[in-house]
PDB file of C-alpha atoms and ligand atoms in Angstrom:
ATOM      1  CA  MET A1003      23.895  15.826  20.383  1.00  0.00           C
ATOM      2  CA  PRO A1004      20.247  16.961  19.636  1.00  0.00           C
ATOM      3  CA  SER A1005      17.844  14.541  17.953  1.00  0.00           C
ATOM      4  CA  CYS A1006      15.438  15.138  15.319  1.00  0.00           C
ATOM      5  CA  ILE A1007      11.902  15.710  16.635  1.00  0.00           C
ATOM      6  CA  ILE A1008      10.563  13.813  13.747  1.00  0.00           C
ATOM      7  CA  CYS A1009      12.740  10.704  13.070  1.00  0.00           C
ATOM      8  CA  HIS A1010      14.323  10.869  16.729  1.00  0.00           C
ATOM      9  CA  LEU A1011      17.778  10.088  15.428  1.00  0.00           C
ATOM     10  CA  GLN A1012      20.627  12.150  16.262  1.00  0.00           C
ATOM     11  CA  ILE A1013      21.647  15.312  14.396  1.00  0.00           C
ATOM     12  CA  ASP A1014      25.270  15.735  13.942  1.00  0.00           C
ATOM     13  CA  GLU A1015      25.619  19.672  13.964  1.00  0.00           C
ATOM     14  CA  SER A1016      28.915  19.468  12.317  1.00  0.00           C
ATOM     15  CA  LYS A1017      27.886  17.688   8.920  1.00  0.00           C
ATOM     16  CA  ASP A1018      23.964  17.131   8.941  1.00  0.00           C
ATOM     17  CA  SER A1019      21.887  19.860   7.408  1.00  0.00           C
ATOM     18  CA  PHE A1020      19.104  20.798   9.911  1.00  0.00           C
ATOM     19  CA  TYR A1021      16.560  23.472  10.769  1.00  0.00           C
ATOM     20  CA  GLU A1022      14.847  24.720  13.871  1.00  0.00           C
ATOM     21  CA  CYS A1023      11.491  26.075  14.675  1.00  0.00           C
ATOM     22  CA  GLU A1024      11.334  29.435  16.595  1.00  0.00           C
ATOM     23  CA  ASN A1025      11.413  27.399  19.905  1.00  0.00           C
ATOM     24  CA  GLU A1026      14.553  25.681  18.786  1.00  0.00           C
ATOM     25  CA  HIS A1027      13.195  22.086  18.041  1.00  0.00           C
ATOM     26  CA  PRO A1028      15.660  20.640  15.601  1.00  0.00           C
ATOM     27  CA  VAL A1029      14.857  18.670  12.451  1.00  0.00           C
ATOM     28  CA  HIS A1030      16.735  17.125   9.669  1.00  0.00           C
ATOM     29  CA  ASP A1031      16.531  18.960   6.381  1.00  0.00           C
ATOM     30  CA  LYS A1032      14.945  15.911   4.732  1.00  0.00           C
ATOM     31  CA  CYS A1033      12.600  15.134   7.612  1.00  0.00           C
ATOM     32  CA  LEU A1034      11.239  18.777   7.392  1.00  0.00           C
ATOM     33  CA  ALA A1035      10.965  18.624   3.749  1.00  0.00           C
ATOM     34  CA  ASP A1036       8.362  15.789   3.865  1.00  0.00           C
ATOM     35  CA  TRP A1037       6.706  17.390   6.967  1.00  0.00           C
ATOM     36  CA  LEU A1038       6.165  20.529   5.220  1.00  0.00           C
ATOM     37  CA  LEU A1039       3.961  18.819   2.532  1.00  0.00           C
ATOM     38  CA  HIS A1040       1.471  18.427   5.275  1.00  0.00           C
ATOM     39  CA  SER A1041       1.961  21.375   7.468  1.00  0.00           C
ATOM     40  CA  GLN A1042       3.924  24.695   7.933  1.00  0.00           C
ATOM     41  CA  ASN A1043       4.041  24.209  11.797  1.00  0.00           C
ATOM     42  CA  CYS A1044       6.523  22.511  14.006  1.00  0.00           C
ATOM     43  CA  PRO A1045       5.152  18.929  14.727  1.00  0.00           C
ATOM     44  CA  LEU A1046       6.169  19.393  18.536  1.00  0.00           C
ATOM     45  CA  CYS A1047       5.075  22.821  19.423  1.00  0.00           C
ATOM     46  CA  SER A1048       2.862  23.760  16.439  1.00  0.00           C
ATOM     47  CA  ASP A1049       4.506  27.262  16.090  1.00  0.00           C
ATOM     48  CA  PRO A1050       4.628  28.085  12.446  1.00  0.00           C
ATOM     49  CA  TYR A1051       8.073  27.946  10.818  1.00  0.00           C
ATOM     50  CA  SER A1052       9.600  31.216  10.049  1.00  0.00           C
ATOM     51  CA  PRO A1053       9.479  32.442   6.506  1.00  0.00           C
ATOM     52  CA  SER A1054      13.214  32.258   6.051  1.00  0.00           C
ATOM     53  CA  VAL A1055      12.965  28.321   6.802  1.00  0.00           C
ATOM     54  CA  LEU A1056       9.961  28.025   4.738  1.00  0.00           C
ATOM     55  CA  SER A1057      11.453  29.885   1.726  1.00  0.00           C
ATOM     56  CA  LYS A1058      14.331  27.267   1.544  1.00  0.00           C
ATOM     57  CA  PHE A1059      11.708  24.584   0.875  1.00  0.00           C
ATOM     58  CA  LYS A1060       9.578  26.571  -1.529  1.00  0.00           C
ATOM     59  CA  GLY A1061      10.946  24.906  -4.548  1.00  0.00           C
ATOM     60  CA  PHE A1062      10.657  21.391  -3.214  1.00  0.00           C
ATOM     61  CA  ILE A1063       7.108  21.947  -2.132  1.00  0.00           C
ATOM     62  CA  GLU A1064       6.130  23.591  -5.474  1.00  0.00           C
ATOM     63  CA  GLU A1065       7.518  20.613  -7.318  1.00  0.00           C
ATOM     64  CA  LYS A1066       5.799  17.985  -5.120  1.00  0.00           C
ATOM     65  CA  GLU A1067       2.560  19.851  -5.543  1.00  0.00           C
ATOM     66  CA  LYS A1068       2.939  19.855  -9.251  1.00  0.00           C
ATOM     67  CA  GLU A1069       3.800  16.203  -9.271  1.00  0.00           C
ATOM     68  CA  LYS A1070       0.531  15.604  -7.254  1.00  0.00           C
ATOM     69  CA  GLN A1071      -1.606  17.675  -9.522  1.00  0.00           C
ATOM     70  CA  GLU A1072       0.051  16.001 -12.535  1.00  0.00           C
ATOM     71  CA  ALA A1073      -0.872  12.520 -11.194  1.00  0.00           C
ATOM     72  CA  LEU A1074      -4.435  13.591 -10.338  1.00  0.00           C
ATOM     73  CA  GLU A1075      -4.865  14.937 -14.014  1.00  0.00           C
ATOM     74  CA  GLU A1076      -3.605  11.735 -15.292  1.00  0.00           C
ATOM     75  CA  GLU A1077      -6.075   9.946 -13.166  1.00  0.00           C
ATOM     76  CA  LEU A1078      -8.935  12.040 -14.336  1.00  0.00           C
ATOM     77  CA  ARG A1079      -7.858  11.593 -17.909  1.00  0.00           C
ATOM     78  CA  LYS A1080      -7.945   7.774 -17.399  1.00  0.00           C
ATOM     79  CA  GLU A1081     -11.242   7.762 -15.871  1.00  0.00           C
ATOM     80  CA  ALA A1082     -12.519   9.907 -18.763  1.00  0.00           C
ATOM     81  CA  MET A1083     -11.006   7.525 -21.288  1.00  0.00           C
ATOM     82  CA  LYS A1084     -12.760   4.553 -19.464  1.00  0.00           C
ATOM     83  CA  LYS A1085     -16.169   6.349 -19.558  1.00  0.00           C
ATOM     84  CA  MET A1086     -15.760   7.024 -23.200  1.00  0.00           C
ATOM     85  CA  GLU A1087     -14.761   3.379 -23.837  1.00  0.00           C
ATOM     86  CA  LYS A1088     -17.801   2.151 -21.937  1.00  0.00           C
ATOM     87  CA  VAL A1089     -20.190   4.493 -23.941  1.00  0.00           C
ATOM     88  CA  THR A1090     -18.531   3.573 -27.303  1.00  0.00           C
ATOM     89  CA  ASN A1091     -19.006  -0.168 -26.183  1.00  0.00           C
ATOM     90  CA  ASN A1092     -22.732   0.440 -25.446  1.00  0.00           C
ATOM     91  CA  ILE A1093     -23.243   2.145 -28.674  1.00  0.00           C
ATOM     92  CA  ILE A1094     -21.661  -0.700 -30.571  1.00  0.00           C
ATOM     93  CA  PHE A1095     -23.491  -3.303 -28.555  1.00  0.00           C
ATOM     94  CA  LEU A1096     -26.907  -1.436 -29.285  1.00  0.00           C
ATOM     95  CA  LYS A1097     -26.086  -1.359 -32.934  1.00  0.00           C
ATOM     96  CA  PHE A1098     -25.348  -5.001 -32.876  1.00  0.00           C
ATOM     97  CA  ILE A1099     -28.626  -5.780 -31.162  1.00  0.00           C
ATOM     98  CA  GLU A1100     -30.444  -3.606 -33.715  1.00  0.00           C
ATOM     99  CA  THR A1101     -29.055  -5.802 -36.474  1.00  0.00           C
ATOM    100  CA  ILE A1102     -29.964  -8.901 -34.844  1.00  0.00           C
ATOM    101  CA  GLU A1103     -33.507  -7.687 -34.173  1.00  0.00           C
ATOM    102  CA  SER A1104     -33.979  -6.825 -37.722  1.00  0.00           C
ATOM    103  CA  LEU A1105     -32.502 -10.150 -38.969  1.00  0.00           C
ATOM    104  CA  ILE A1106     -35.067 -11.857 -36.593  1.00  0.00           C
ATOM    105  CA  GLU A1107     -37.853  -9.636 -37.937  1.00  0.00           C
ATOM    106  CA  ASP A1108     -36.915 -10.808 -41.341  1.00  0.00           C
ATOM    107  CA  LYS A1109     -37.004 -14.494 -40.201  1.00  0.00           C
ATOM    108  CA  ASN A1110     -33.451 -14.783 -40.934  1.00  0.00           C
ATOM    109  CA  TYR A1111     -32.674 -16.740 -37.844  1.00  0.00           C
ATOM    110  CA  ALA A1112     -29.615 -18.610 -38.972  1.00  0.00           C
ATOM    111  CA  ASP A1113     -27.738 -15.395 -39.609  1.00  0.00           C
ATOM    112  CA  ALA A1114     -29.037 -13.824 -36.408  1.00  0.00           C
ATOM    113  CA  ILE A1115     -27.843 -17.029 -34.298  1.00  0.00           C
ATOM    114  CA  ASP A1116     -24.565 -17.136 -36.130  1.00  0.00           C
ATOM    115  CA  LEU A1117     -23.830 -13.583 -35.149  1.00  0.00           C
ATOM    116  CA  LEU A1118     -25.050 -14.154 -31.516  1.00  0.00           C
ATOM    117  CA  ILE A1119     -22.982 -17.196 -31.083  1.00  0.00           C
ATOM    118  CA  GLU A1120     -20.020 -15.296 -32.302  1.00  0.00           C
ATOM    119  CA  SER A1121     -20.452 -12.612 -29.747  1.00  0.00           C
ATOM    120  CA  TYR A1122     -21.515 -14.814 -26.891  1.00  0.00           C
ATOM    121  CA  ASN A1123     -18.868 -15.236 -24.226  1.00  0.00           C
ATOM    122  CA  GLU A1124     -19.263 -18.279 -21.990  1.00  0.00           C
ATOM    123  CA  THR A1125     -17.103 -16.701 -19.149  1.00  0.00           C
ATOM    124  CA  SER A1126     -18.765 -13.298 -18.880  1.00  0.00           C
ATOM    125  CA  PHE A1127     -21.994 -12.648 -16.851  1.00  0.00           C
ATOM    126  CA  ASP A1128     -22.523  -9.021 -17.607  1.00  0.00           C
ATOM    127  CA  ASP A1129     -25.859  -7.591 -18.676  1.00  0.00           C
ATOM    128  CA  GLN A1130     -24.750  -7.627 -22.461  1.00  0.00           C
ATOM    129  CA  ASN A1131     -23.957 -11.126 -22.445  1.00  0.00           C
ATOM    130  CA  LEU A1132     -27.068 -12.066 -20.640  1.00  0.00           C
ATOM    131  CA  ARG A1133     -29.006 -10.275 -23.489  1.00  0.00           C
ATOM    132  CA  VAL A1134     -27.166 -12.178 -26.052  1.00  0.00           C
ATOM    133  CA  LEU A1135     -28.102 -15.429 -24.217  1.00  0.00           C
ATOM    134  CA  PHE A1136     -31.724 -14.370 -24.151  1.00  0.00           C
ATOM    135  CA  ILE A1137     -31.930 -13.509 -27.767  1.00  0.00           C
ATOM    136  CA  LEU A1138     -30.242 -16.810 -28.557  1.00  0.00           C
ATOM    137  CA  GLY A1139     -33.170 -18.525 -26.670  1.00  0.00           C
ATOM    138  CA  LYS A1140     -35.783 -16.368 -28.141  1.00  0.00           C
ATOM    139  CA  ALA A1141     -34.427 -16.827 -31.707  1.00  0.00           C
ATOM    140  CA  ASN A1142     -34.183 -20.438 -31.311  1.00  0.00           C
ATOM    141  CA  TYR A1143     -37.791 -20.671 -30.151  1.00  0.00           C
ATOM    142  CA  LEU A1144     -38.918 -18.523 -33.260  1.00  0.00           C
ATOM    143  CA  ARG A1145     -37.378 -20.862 -35.593  1.00  0.00           C
ATOM    144  CA  GLY A1146     -38.821 -24.003 -33.580  1.00  0.00           C
ATOM    145  CA  ARG A1147     -35.729 -25.280 -32.175  1.00  0.00           C
ATOM    146  CA  TYR A1148     -37.397 -25.576 -28.739  1.00  0.00           C
ATOM    147  CA  ASP A1149     -34.661 -27.919 -27.328  1.00  0.00           C
ATOM    148  CA  LEU A1150     -31.905 -25.298 -28.024  1.00  0.00           C
ATOM    149  CA  ALA A1151     -34.229 -22.373 -26.685  1.00  0.00           C
ATOM    150  CA  ILE A1152     -34.499 -24.188 -23.468  1.00  0.00           C
ATOM    151  CA  ASN A1153     -30.779 -24.733 -23.332  1.00  0.00           C
ATOM    152  CA  PHE A1154     -29.890 -21.114 -23.674  1.00  0.00           C
ATOM    153  CA  LEU A1155     -32.796 -19.834 -21.639  1.00  0.00           C
ATOM    154  CA  PHE A1156     -32.202 -22.154 -18.760  1.00  0.00           C
ATOM    155  CA  LYS A1157     -28.564 -21.144 -18.694  1.00  0.00           C
ATOM    156  CA  LEU A1158     -29.823 -17.509 -18.537  1.00  0.00           C
ATOM    157  CA  VAL A1159     -32.348 -17.833 -15.648  1.00  0.00           C
ATOM    158  CA  LYS A1160     -29.821 -19.826 -13.688  1.00  0.00           C
ATOM    159  CA  LEU A1161     -27.280 -16.710 -14.098  1.00  0.00           C
ATOM    160  CA  LYS A1162     -30.049 -14.233 -13.464  1.00  0.00           C
ATOM    161  CA  PHE A1163     -33.113 -15.319 -11.790  1.00  0.00           C
ATOM    162  CA  ASP A1164     -34.839 -11.961 -12.242  1.00  0.00           C
ATOM    163  CA  TYR A1165     -35.337 -12.279 -15.943  1.00  0.00           C
ATOM    164  CA  PRO A1166     -39.196 -12.447 -16.723  1.00  0.00           C
ATOM    165  CA  ASP A1167     -38.773 -12.487 -20.410  1.00  0.00           C
ATOM    166  CA  GLY A1168     -36.298 -15.464 -19.986  1.00  0.00           C
ATOM    167  CA  PHE A1169     -38.913 -17.338 -18.068  1.00  0.00           C
ATOM    168  CA  LEU A1170     -41.624 -16.470 -20.537  1.00  0.00           C
ATOM    169  CA  PHE A1171     -39.867 -17.918 -23.548  1.00  0.00           C
ATOM    170  CA  LEU A1172     -38.720 -20.883 -21.470  1.00  0.00           C
ATOM    171  CA  GLY A1173     -42.318 -21.541 -20.677  1.00  0.00           C
ATOM    172  CA  LYS A1174     -43.523 -21.172 -24.240  1.00  0.00           C
ATOM    173  CA  SER A1175     -40.658 -23.637 -25.269  1.00  0.00           C
ATOM    174  CA  TYR A1176     -41.573 -26.240 -22.775  1.00  0.00           C
ATOM    175  CA  GLU A1177     -45.163 -25.673 -23.932  1.00  0.00           C
ATOM    176  CA  ALA A1178     -44.304 -26.327 -27.524  1.00  0.00           C
ATOM    177  CA  LEU A1179     -42.738 -29.494 -26.530  1.00  0.00           C
ATOM    178  CA  GLY A1180     -45.834 -30.629 -24.629  1.00  0.00           C
ATOM    179  CA  MET A1181     -44.104 -30.466 -21.251  1.00  0.00           C
ATOM    180  CA  LYS A1182     -47.038 -28.775 -19.399  1.00  0.00           C
ATOM    181  CA  ASP A1183     -45.685 -29.094 -15.800  1.00  0.00           C
ATOM    182  CA  LYS A1184     -42.291 -27.377 -16.686  1.00  0.00           C
ATOM    183  CA  ALA A1185     -44.074 -24.747 -18.752  1.00  0.00           C
ATOM    184  CA  GLU A1186     -46.137 -23.940 -15.639  1.00  0.00           C
ATOM    185  CA  TRP A1187     -43.188 -23.891 -13.495  1.00  0.00           C
ATOM    186  CA  ALA A1188     -41.439 -21.316 -15.783  1.00  0.00           C
ATOM    187  CA  TYR A1189     -44.702 -19.156 -16.133  1.00  0.00           C
ATOM    188  CA  GLN A1190     -44.952 -18.953 -12.357  1.00  0.00           C
ATOM    189  CA  ARG A1191     -41.610 -17.254 -12.291  1.00  0.00           C
ATOM    190  CA  ILE A1192     -42.599 -14.450 -14.410  1.00  0.00           C
ATOM    191  CA  LYS A1193     -43.140 -11.387 -12.167  1.00  0.00           C
TER     192      LYS A1193
HETATM  193 ZN1   ZN B1788      15.062  13.397  11.191  1.00  0.00          ZN
HETATM  194 ZN1   ZN B1789       8.732  23.635  17.824  1.00  0.00          ZN
END
């Protein structure tokens, strides 16, 4: 009994469906179908399979290729969606920051801080959240709540050391409380 050159299991010529290359290397029907998705040559001798063998698998290969194409398109669609979501999210965030900045400009610190606290996420450390943390510190400094400003800004620079404006307002807050050494320490960290 011959054995399949792909799976090495025996081929029962009386009931198994199988094919051969021009050099009579036998392969199971199903083993060959999978192989043809990668190559049209016999895995053993590398000779191409005859057109009559290949034509038997034409439908199967086309279907698999279509599936692959569809999966790829789905993947691209998802990626595009994700990008769109990110862009939308950024636009919404920038609008939000604009609103906050104009409240601060109007010295309406209470409303600005309420909105910031609402959007602040204790468990996220992305750039947007760090920005919220910074403005929370800055707004509290501007309304004279230096203790709260220090709280927020200290949290910020602990999460992101490279945040010069964070250290600037941290220094100003310490200075406002008469803590000169700590103010100096913060100012030295502005690059
Ligand atoms: Zn096989
Ligand atoms: Zn062969």
